[in-house]
Structure formats: C-alpha cells, structure tokens
C-alpha cells in the first residue's frame, strides 16, 4: 500500500511517472485538499480524479471543536460553501477585515500591524509574523512591502550589502542530508563580505558561517 499526501500539488507528468513506477496490485491512497491551489505544472489531477467518480472518495468535512474558535477556519469553510465570510471584527477573534482603497495607506497600515498591533495582540516578536501578498510589483506587492518592513523593523546601521537580523527568503525548498526542510532563515550577523546565517527548522537552529564567499 502506498499513501501519498498533498496530492493537490501533483501534475499530469508526475502522476504519469508515479503510476508507471508502482505495481498494478498495489493499493494507492491519495490524500489532499482540492480547495488548495492546483499544481504549478499542467493538470488538476486530484480534482479531476474526484470529479470522474471512478474512485471511492472520503471527504473530511467535520470542523473540530478547537478549530471552531478560529474565525479563519470558519470563514474558509464558509467561502468553500459559497457563503459570505464573517467580517465583523471584534476582540478575541483571529480574523480581521480592513477596507481601504488607498494603496499607500494600505502599505502603511500593514507596516503598523506587523510592527506594533499584532505583536502586542498575540504576544509575539514581529519576526514571527508573516505577510502574504498575491503580487510582486506595486505599492502593496512583495518587493515594496519587504523594503517598507525592513526599514521599520530592521533599519540600516551601516552601509553593507546585507543587513544583520533580517530574514532571508528561500524561493525553493532546501532539503539537506539531515532530512530536515528549513522553515526560514535569519541573517544573524553581517560585516563586509562575512556573515552568519541562522537556519531554523522545527524547534532547532543551526548556524552557518560564510566568509568572503560572494
């Protein structure tokens, strides 16, 4: 028996290779969420397989008691059901809706939320907050927001090519021999062409010294 998770990410080519590699007598169990974004490659394999009604399908629709206190989870289910999400903000909720058509004001509000409001509300460091945006360009795109957040949270102390204590984006998963997937990376120290990377995965950290390697 072979169990495959995150099957919404499987494209046609990968699925074709998989089916060719397993014996005809092997039982295949595929686990995934068709409401997630489809695969980057061609095809929407998991959804098409379910829609074909050629395979037995079990849907998990129950919302457990712990998740019922999260308005994010409840609103996600409401959207999947074609219903309007609950946007009535209030104290004690984890879902906030803020409406503003001025993009400059929106960018400033995002910086304010990350720098002050959310850390105080959730009792976490600003470095533990992630900002998601659907675009790269523009005032509220990833490039500009990264610069605005960097200036607010990690202002420059000296003119070097990288700033210490800043997050480093890893656009592709980096799997090492240890078998761990790095969750995120901090530039711990930087001076000239020497810097120390602090790599975080799960609850552990490792450090890597890179000297004059640019």
Coordinates of N, CA and C in Angstrom, one line a residue:
X1 N 0.8 -1.2 0.0 CA 0.0 0.0 0.0 C 0.9 1.3 0.0
X2 N 0.5 2.2 -0.8 CA 1.3 3.5 -0.9 C 0.3 4.6 -0.6
X3 N 0.7 5.5 0.4 CA -0.1 6.6 0.8 C 0.7 7.9 0.4
X4 N 0.0 8.8 -0.3 CA 0.6 10.0 -0.8 C -0.2 11.2 -0.3
X5 N 0.5 12.1 0.3 CA -0.1 13.3 0.9 C 0.1 14.5 0.0
X6 N -0.6 15.6 0.2 CA -0.5 16.8 -0.6 C -0.7 16.6 -2.1
X7 N -1.7 15.8 -2.4 CA -1.9 15.4 -3.8 C -2.4 16.5 -4.7
X8 N -2.9 17.6 -4.1 CA -3.3 18.7 -4.9 C -2.1 19.3 -5.7
X9 N -0.9 19.0 -5.3 CA 0.3 19.5 -5.9 C 0.8 18.6 -7.1
X10 N 0.2 17.5 -7.3 CA 0.7 16.6 -8.3 C 0.2 17.0 -9.7
X11 N 1.1 17.1 -10.6 CA 0.7 17.4 -12.0 C 0.6 16.2 -12.9
X12 N 0.2 16.3 -14.1 CA 0.0 15.2 -15.0 C 1.3 14.4 -15.2
X13 N 2.4 15.0 -15.4 CA 3.6 14.3 -15.7 C 4.1 13.5 -14.5
X14 N 4.0 14.1 -13.3 CA 4.4 13.4 -12.1 C 3.5 12.3 -11.8
X15 N 2.2 12.4 -12.0 CA 1.2 11.4 -11.8 C 1.5 10.2 -12.8
X16 N 1.8 10.5 -14.0 CA 2.1 9.5 -15.0 C 3.3 8.7 -14.6
X17 N 4.3 9.4 -14.1 CA 5.6 8.7 -13.7 C 5.3 7.8 -12.5
X18 N 4.4 8.3 -11.6 CA 4.1 7.6 -10.4 C 3.4 6.3 -10.7
X19 N 2.4 6.4 -11.6 CA 1.6 5.2 -11.9 C 2.4 4.1 -12.7
X20 N 3.4 4.6 -13.4 CA 4.2 3.7 -14.1 C 5.2 3.0 -13.2
X21 N 5.5 3.6 -12.1 CA 6.5 3.1 -11.1 C 6.0 2.0 -10.2
X22 N 4.7 2.1 -9.9 CA 4.1 1.2 -8.9 C 3.5 0.0 -9.6
X23 N 3.5 -1.2 -8.9 CA 2.9 -2.4 -9.5 C 1.4 -2.3 -9.5
X24 N 0.8 -3.0 -10.5 CA -0.7 -2.9 -10.6 C -1.5 -3.4 -9.4
X25 N -0.8 -4.3 -8.6 CA -1.5 -4.8 -7.5 C -1.4 -3.9 -6.2
X26 N -0.7 -2.9 -6.3 CA -0.5 -2.0 -5.1 C -1.7 -1.1 -4.9
X27 N -2.1 -1.0 -3.6 CA -3.2 -0.1 -3.2 C -2.7 1.3 -3.1
X28 N -3.3 2.2 -3.7 CA -2.9 3.6 -3.7 C -3.9 4.5 -3.0
X29 N -3.5 5.2 -1.9 CA -4.3 6.1 -1.2 C -3.8 7.5 -1.3
X30 N -4.6 8.4 -1.9 CA -4.2 9.8 -2.1 C -4.9 10.7 -1.2
X31 N -4.1 11.5 -0.5 CA -4.7 12.5 0.5 C -4.4 13.9 0.0
X32 N -5.4 14.7 0.0 CA -5.1 16.1 -0.5 C -6.4 17.0 -0.3
X33 N -6.2 18.3 -0.6 CA -7.2 19.3 -0.5 C -7.5 19.9 -1.8
X34 N -8.6 19.6 -2.4 CA -8.8 20.2 -3.8 C -9.2 21.7 -3.7
X35 N -9.4 22.2 -2.5 CA -9.6 23.6 -2.4 C -8.3 24.5 -2.3
X36 N -7.2 23.8 -2.3 CA -5.9 24.5 -2.4 C -5.6 24.8 -3.8
X37 N -4.6 25.6 -4.0 CA -4.2 26.0 -5.4 C -3.8 24.7 -6.1
X38 N -4.1 24.5 -7.4 CA -3.7 23.4 -8.1 C -2.1 23.4 -8.3
X39 N -1.7 22.3 -9.0 CA -0.2 22.1 -9.2 C 0.3 23.3 -10.1
X40 N 1.6 23.5 -9.9 CA 2.2 24.5 -10.8 C 2.3 24.0 -12.2
X41 N 2.6 22.7 -12.4 CA 2.6 22.1 -13.7 C 1.2 21.9 -14.3
X42 N 1.2 21.3 -15.5 CA -0.1 21.1 -16.2 C -1.0 20.1 -15.5
X43 N -2.2 20.4 -15.5 CA -3.2 19.5 -14.9 C -3.7 19.8 -13.6
X44 N -4.9 19.3 -13.3 CA -5.5 19.4 -11.9 C -5.9 18.0 -11.5
X45 N -4.9 17.2 -11.3 CA -5.1 15.7 -11.2 C -6.1 15.3 -10.1
X46 N -5.9 15.8 -8.9 CA -6.7 15.3 -7.8 C -8.2 15.7 -8.0
X47 N -8.4 16.9 -8.4 CA -9.8 17.3 -8.6 C -10.5 16.5 -9.7
X48 N -9.7 16.4 -10.8 CA -10.3 15.6 -11.9 C -10.5 14.2 -11.6
X49 N -9.7 13.6 -10.8 CA -9.9 12.2 -10.4 C -11.2 12.1 -9.5
X50 N -11.4 13.0 -8.6 CA -12.6 13.0 -7.8 C -13.8 13.3 -8.6
X51 N -13.7 14.3 -9.5 CA -14.9 14.6 -10.3 C -15.3 13.4 -11.3
X52 N -14.3 12.6 -11.6 CA -14.6 11.5 -12.5 C -15.5 10.4 -11.9
X53 N -15.6 10.4 -10.6 CA -16.4 9.4 -9.8 C -16.0 8.0 -10.1
X54 N -14.8 7.8 -10.6 CA -14.3 6.4 -10.9 C -13.6 5.8 -9.7
X55 N -13.4 6.6 -8.7 CA -12.7 6.1 -7.5 C -13.5 6.4 -6.2
X56 N -13.4 5.5 -5.2 CA -14.0 5.8 -3.9 C -13.4 7.0 -3.3
X57 N -14.2 7.9 -2.8 CA -13.7 9.1 -2.2 C -14.3 9.3 -0.8
X58 N -13.5 9.7 0.2 CA -13.9 10.0 1.5 C -13.6 11.5 1.7
X59 N -14.6 12.3 2.1 CA -14.4 13.7 2.3 C -14.5 14.0 3.8
X60 N -13.5 14.7 4.3 CA -13.5 15.1 5.7 C -14.0 16.5 5.8
X61 N -15.2 16.6 6.4 CA -15.9 17.9 6.4 C -16.2 18.4 7.9
X62 N -15.9 17.6 8.8 CA -16.2 18.0 10.2 C -15.2 19.0 10.7
X63 N -15.7 20.1 11.3 CA -14.8 21.1 12.0 C -14.7 20.7 13.4
X64 N -13.5 20.4 13.9 CA -13.3 20.0 15.3 C -13.5 21.2 16.2
X65 N -13.8 20.9 17.5 CA -14.1 21.9 18.4 C -13.0 23.0 18.6
X66 N -11.8 22.5 18.5 CA -10.7 23.5 18.7 C -10.7 24.5 17.5
X67 N -11.0 24.0 16.3 CA -11.0 24.9 15.1 C -12.2 25.8 15.1
X68 N -13.3 25.4 15.8 CA -14.5 26.3 15.8 C -14.3 27.6 16.5
X69 N -13.2 27.7 17.3 CA -12.9 29.0 17.9 C -12.1 29.9 17.0
X70 N -11.7 29.4 15.8 CA -10.9 30.2 14.9 C -11.8 30.7 13.8
X71 N -11.9 32.0 13.7 CA -12.8 32.6 12.6 C -12.1 32.4 11.2
X72 N -10.8 32.2 11.2 CA -10.1 32.0 9.9 C -10.6 30.6 9.4
X73 N -10.6 29.6 10.2 CA -11.1 28.3 9.8 C -12.5 28.3 9.4
X74 N -13.3 29.0 10.2 CA -14.8 29.0 9.9 C -15.1 29.8 8.7
X75 N -14.4 30.9 8.4 CA -14.6 31.7 7.2 C -14.1 30.9 6.0
X76 N -13.0 30.1 6.1 CA -12.6 29.3 5.0 C -13.6 28.3 4.6
X77 N -14.3 27.7 5.5 CA -15.4 26.8 5.2 C -16.6 27.5 4.6
X78 N -16.9 28.7 5.1 CA -18.0 29.5 4.6 C -17.7 29.9 3.1
X79 N -16.5 30.2 2.8 CA -16.2 30.6 1.4 C -16.3 29.4 0.5
X80 N -15.8 28.2 1.0 CA -16.0 27.0 0.2 C -17.4 26.6 0.0
X81 N -18.3 27.0 0.9 CA -19.7 26.7 0.7 C -20.5 27.8 0.0
X82 N -19.7 28.8 -0.5 CA -20.3 29.9 -1.3 C -21.0 30.9 -0.5
X83 N -20.6 31.0 0.8 CA -21.2 32.0 1.7 C -20.3 33.1 2.0
X84 N -20.8 34.3 2.4 CA -20.0 35.4 2.7 C -19.3 35.2 4.0
X85 N -18.0 35.5 4.1 CA -17.3 35.3 5.4 C -17.8 36.3 6.4
X86 N -17.6 35.9 7.7 CA -17.9 36.8 8.8 C -16.8 37.9 8.9
X87 N -17.2 39.1 8.6 CA -16.1 40.2 8.7 C -16.4 41.1 9.8
X88 N -17.2 40.7 10.8 CA -17.5 41.5 12.0 C -16.3 41.4 12.9
X89 N -15.4 42.3 12.8 CA -14.2 42.3 13.7 C -14.6 42.5 15.2
X90 N -13.8 42.0 16.0 CA -14.0 42.1 17.4 C -12.9 41.6 18.2
X91 N -12.8 41.9 19.5 CA -11.8 41.4 20.4 C -11.9 39.9 20.6
X92 N -10.8 39.2 20.5 CA -10.8 37.8 20.7 C -10.9 37.0 19.4
X93 N -11.0 37.7 18.3 CA -11.0 36.9 17.0 C -9.6 36.9 16.4
X94 N -9.4 35.9 15.5 CA -8.1 35.8 14.8 C -8.3 36.2 13.3
X95 N -9.5 36.8 13.0 CA -9.7 37.2 11.6 C -10.2 38.7 11.6
X96 N -9.4 39.5 10.9 CA -9.8 41.0 10.9 C -9.9 41.4 9.4
X97 N -11.0 42.2 9.2 CA -11.2 42.7 7.8 C -11.0 44.2 7.9
X98 N -10.2 44.7 7.0 CA -9.9 46.2 7.0 C -10.0 46.6 5.5
X99 N -10.9 47.6 5.3 CA -11.1 48.1 3.9 C -10.5 49.4 3.7
X100 N -9.7 49.5 2.6 CA -9.1 50.8 2.3 C -8.7 50.8 0.8
X101 N -9.1 51.7 0.0 CA -8.8 51.7 -1.4 C -7.5 52.6 -1.7
X102 N -6.9 53.2 -0.7 CA -5.7 53.9 -0.9 C -4.5 53.0 -0.7
X103 N -3.8 52.6 -1.8 CA -2.7 51.6 -1.6 C -1.6 52.1 -0.7
X104 N -1.3 53.4 -0.8 CA -0.2 53.9 0.1 C -0.6 53.8 1.6
X105 N -1.9 54.0 1.8 CA -2.4 53.9 3.2 C -2.4 52.4 3.6
X106 N -2.7 51.5 2.7 CA -2.7 50.1 3.0 C -1.3 49.6 3.3
X107 N -0.3 50.0 2.6 CA 1.1 49.6 2.9 C 1.5 50.1 4.2
X108 N 1.1 51.4 4.6 CA 1.5 51.9 5.9 C 0.8 51.1 7.0
X109 N -0.5 50.8 6.8 CA -1.2 50.0 7.8 C -0.6 48.6 8.0
X110 N -0.2 48.0 6.9 CA 0.5 46.7 7.1 C 1.7 46.8 7.9
X111 N 2.5 47.8 7.7 CA 3.7 48.0 8.5 C 3.4 48.2 10.0
X112 N 2.3 49.0 10.2 CA 1.9 49.3 11.6 C 1.4 48.0 12.3
X113 N 0.7 47.2 11.5 CA 0.2 46.0 12.1 C 1.3 45.0 12.5
X114 N 2.3 44.9 11.6 CA 3.4 44.0 11.9 C 4.3 44.5 13.0
X115 N 4.5 45.8 13.0 CA 5.5 46.4 13.9 C 4.9 46.6 15.3
X116 N 3.6 46.9 15.4 CA 3.0 47.3 16.7 C 1.8 46.4 17.1
X117 N 0.7 46.5 16.3 CA -0.5 46.0 16.7 C -0.5 44.4 17.0
X118 N -0.1 43.7 15.9 CA -0.1 42.2 16.0 C 0.8 41.7 17.1
X119 N 2.1 42.2 17.2 CA 2.9 41.7 18.3 C 2.3 41.9 19.7
X120 N 1.7 43.0 19.9 CA 1.0 43.3 21.2 C -0.2 42.4 21.4
X121 N -0.9 42.1 20.4 CA -2.2 41.3 20.5 C -1.9 39.9 20.7
X122 N -0.9 39.3 20.0 CA -0.6 37.9 20.1 C 0.6 37.6 20.9
X123 N 1.3 38.6 21.5 CA 2.4 38.5 22.4 C 3.6 37.7 21.7
X124 N 3.9 38.1 20.5 CA 5.0 37.5 19.7 C 5.9 38.6 19.2
X125 N 7.1 38.2 18.7 CA 8.0 39.2 18.1 C 7.6 39.5 16.7
X126 N 7.8 40.7 16.2 CA 7.4 41.0 14.8 C 8.1 40.0 13.8
X127 N 9.2 39.4 14.1 CA 9.9 38.5 13.2 C 9.1 37.2 13.1
X128 N 8.1 36.9 14.0 CA 7.3 35.7 13.9 C 6.1 35.9 13.0
X129 N 5.9 37.1 12.5 CA 4.7 37.4 11.7 C 5.0 37.4 10.2
X130 N 4.2 36.7 9.4 CA 4.5 36.6 8.0 C 3.4 37.4 7.3
X131 N 3.8 38.1 6.3 CA 2.9 38.9 5.4 C 2.8 38.2 4.1
X132 N 1.6 38.0 3.6 CA 1.3 37.3 2.4 C 0.6 38.4 1.4
X133 N 1.1 38.4 0.2 CA 0.5 39.3 -0.8 C 0.5 38.6 -2.1
X134 N -0.5 38.7 -2.9 CA -0.6 37.9 -4.2 C 0.2 38.5 -5.3
X135 N 1.0 39.5 -5.1 CA 1.7 40.1 -6.2 C 3.1 40.5 -5.8
X136 N 4.0 40.6 -6.8 CA 5.3 41.0 -6.6 C 5.5 42.6 -6.7
X137 N 4.9 43.1 -7.7 CA 5.0 44.5 -8.0 C 4.0 45.4 -7.4
X138 N 4.2 46.7 -7.4 CA 3.2 47.6 -6.9 C 3.5 48.0 -5.5
X139 N 2.7 49.0 -5.0 CA 2.9 49.5 -3.6 C 2.7 48.4 -2.6
X140 N 1.7 47.6 -2.8 CA 1.4 46.5 -1.9 C 1.9 45.2 -2.4
X141 N 2.9 45.2 -3.3 CA 3.5 44.0 -3.8 C 4.6 43.5 -2.8
X142 N 5.1 42.3 -3.0 CA 6.1 41.8 -2.1 C 7.4 42.6 -2.0
X143 N 7.8 43.1 -3.2 CA 9.1 43.8 -3.2 C 9.0 45.1 -2.4
X144 N 8.0 45.9 -2.6 CA 7.8 47.2 -1.8 C 7.5 46.9 -0.3
X145 N 6.7 45.9 0.0 CA 6.4 45.7 1.4 C 7.6 45.2 2.1
X146 N 8.4 44.4 1.4 CA 9.7 43.9 2.1 C 10.6 45.1 2.5
X147 N 10.7 46.0 1.5 CA 11.5 47.2 1.8 C 10.9 48.0 2.9
X148 N 9.6 48.2 2.9 CA 9.0 49.0 4.0 C 9.1 48.4 5.3
X149 N 8.9 47.1 5.4 CA 9.0 46.3 6.6 C 10.4 46.3 7.1
X150 N 11.4 46.2 6.2 CA 12.8 46.2 6.6 C 13.2 47.5 7.2
X151 N 12.7 48.6 6.6 CA 13.1 49.9 7.2 C 12.5 50.1 8.6
X152 N 11.3 49.6 8.8 CA 10.6 49.7 10.1 C 11.1 48.8 11.1
X153 N 11.4 47.5 10.8 CA 11.8 46.5 11.8 C 13.3 46.3 11.9
X154 N 14.0 46.6 10.8 CA 15.5 46.4 10.8 C 16.2 47.5 10.1
X155 N 16.2 48.7 10.7 CA 16.8 49.8 10.0 C 18.3 49.6 9.8
X156 N 18.9 50.2 8.8 CA 20.3 50.0 8.4 C 21.2 50.7 9.5
X157 N 22.2 50.0 9.9 CA 23.2 50.5 10.9 C 24.5 51.0 10.2
X158 N 24.8 50.3 9.1 CA 26.0 50.6 8.3 C 25.8 50.2 6.9
X159 N 26.5 50.8 6.0 CA 26.3 50.5 4.6 C 27.0 49.2 4.2
X160 N 26.3 48.1 4.3 CA 26.8 46.8 3.9 C 25.7 46.2 2.9
X161 N 26.2 45.2 2.2 CA 25.3 44.7 1.2 C 24.1 43.9 1.8
X162 N 24.2 43.4 3.0 CA 23.1 42.7 3.7 C 23.0 43.2 5.1
X163 N 21.8 43.2 5.6 CA 21.6 43.7 7.0 C 21.5 42.5 8.0
X164 N 22.1 42.7 9.1 CA 22.0 41.6 10.1 C 20.6 41.6 10.7
X165 N 20.2 40.4 11.3 CA 19.0 40.2 11.9 C 17.8 40.2 11.0
X166 N 18.0 40.1 9.7 CA 16.9 40.1 8.7 C 16.6 38.8 8.2
X167 N 15.4 38.5 7.8 CA 15.0 37.3 7.2 C 15.5 37.2 5.8
X168 N 15.9 36.0 5.4 CA 16.4 35.7 4.0 C 15.4 34.8 3.4
X169 N 14.9 35.2 2.2 CA 13.9 34.4 1.5 C 14.5 33.3 0.8
X170 N 13.9 32.1 0.9 CA 14.4 30.9 0.2 C 13.3 30.5 -0.8
X171 N 13.4 30.9 -2.0 CA 12.3 30.7 -3.0 C 12.1 29.2 -3.3
X172 N 13.0 28.4 -3.1 CA 12.9 26.9 -3.3 C 13.2 26.2 -2.0
X173 N 12.4 25.0 -1.8 CA 12.8 24.2 -0.6 C 14.2 23.7 -0.7
X174 N 14.8 23.7 0.5 CA 16.2 23.4 0.6 C 16.4 22.1 1.5
X175 N 16.4 21.0 0.9 CA 16.5 19.7 1.7 C 17.9 19.3 1.8
X176 N 18.4 19.2 3.0 CA 19.8 18.8 3.3 C 19.9 17.3 3.6
X177 N 21.1 16.8 3.8 CA 21.3 15.4 4.1 C 20.6 15.0 5.4
X178 N 20.5 16.0 6.3 CA 19.8 15.7 7.6 C 18.4 15.3 7.5
X179 N 17.8 15.6 6.3 CA 16.4 15.3 6.1 C 15.4 16.3 6.5
X180 N 15.9 17.4 7.0 CA 15.0 18.5 7.5 C 14.8 19.5 6.4
X181 N 13.6 20.1 6.4 CA 13.3 21.2 5.5 C 13.4 22.5 6.3
X182 N 14.3 23.4 5.8 CA 14.4 24.7 6.6 C 13.2 25.5 6.4
X183 N 12.7 25.9 7.5 CA 11.4 26.7 7.5 C 11.7 28.2 7.2
X184 N 12.7 28.8 7.8 CA 13.1 30.1 7.4 C 14.5 30.4 7.8
X185 N 15.1 31.5 7.3 CA 16.5 31.8 7.6 C 16.6 33.2 8.1
X186 N 17.5 33.4 9.1 CA 17.8 34.7 9.5 C 19.3 35.0 9.2
X187 N 19.5 36.2 8.8 CA 20.9 36.7 8.7 C 21.2 37.3 10.0
X188 N 21.9 36.5 10.8 CA 22.2 36.8 12.2 C 23.2 37.9 12.3
X189 N 24.3 37.9 11.6 CA 25.3 38.9 11.7 C 25.8 39.2 10.3
X190 N 26.2 40.4 10.0 CA 26.8 40.8 8.7 C 27.8 41.9 8.9
X191 N 29.0 41.7 8.2 CA 30.0 42.7 8.3 C 30.9 42.5 7.0
X192 N 30.9 43.5 6.2 CA 31.6 43.4 4.9 C 31.1 42.2 4.1
X193 N 32.0 41.3 3.8 CA 31.6 40.1 3.0 C 31.5 38.9 3.9
X194 N 31.4 39.1 5.2 CA 31.3 37.9 6.1 C 30.0 38.0 6.8
X195 N 29.3 36.9 6.9 CA 28.0 36.9 7.6 C 27.7 35.5 8.1
X196 N 26.8 35.5 9.1 CA 26.4 34.2 9.7 C 24.9 34.0 9.5
X197 N 24.6 32.9 8.9 CA 23.2 32.5 8.7 C 22.7 31.6 9.8
X198 N 21.5 32.0 10.3 CA 20.8 31.1 11.3 C 19.7 30.4 10.7
X199 N 19.7 29.1 10.5 CA 18.7 28.4 9.8 C 17.8 27.7 10.8
X200 N 16.5 28.0 10.7 CA 15.5 27.4 11.6 C 14.7 26.3 11.0
X201 N 14.6 25.2 11.7 CA 13.6 24.2 11.3 C 13.1 23.5 12.5
X202 N 11.8 23.4 12.5 CA 11.1 22.8 13.7 C 11.5 23.7 14.9
X203 N 12.0 23.1 16.0 CA 12.3 23.8 17.1 C 13.8 23.9 17.3
X204 N 14.6 23.7 16.3 CA 16.1 23.7 16.4 C 16.6 24.8 15.5
X205 N 17.9 25.2 15.7 CA 18.5 26.2 14.9 C 20.0 25.7 14.7
X206 N 20.5 26.0 13.5 CA 21.9 25.7 13.2 C 22.5 27.0 12.6
X207 N 23.8 27.1 12.7 CA 24.4 28.3 12.3 C 25.4 28.0 11.2
X208 N 25.5 28.9 10.2 CA 26.5 28.6 9.1 C 27.3 29.9 8.9
X209 N 28.6 29.8 9.0 CA 29.5 31.0 8.8 C 29.9 31.0 7.3
X210 N 29.6 32.1 6.7 CA 30.1 32.3 5.3 C 31.0 33.5 5.2
X211 N 32.2 33.3 4.8 CA 33.2 34.3 4.8 C 33.8 34.5 3.4
X212 N 33.6 35.8 2.9 CA 34.2 36.1 1.6 C 33.8 35.1 0.5
X213 N 32.6 34.7 0.5 CA 32.2 33.7 -0.5 C 31.3 34.3 -1.5
X214 N 31.1 35.6 -1.5 CA 30.3 36.2 -2.5 C 31.1 36.4 -3.8

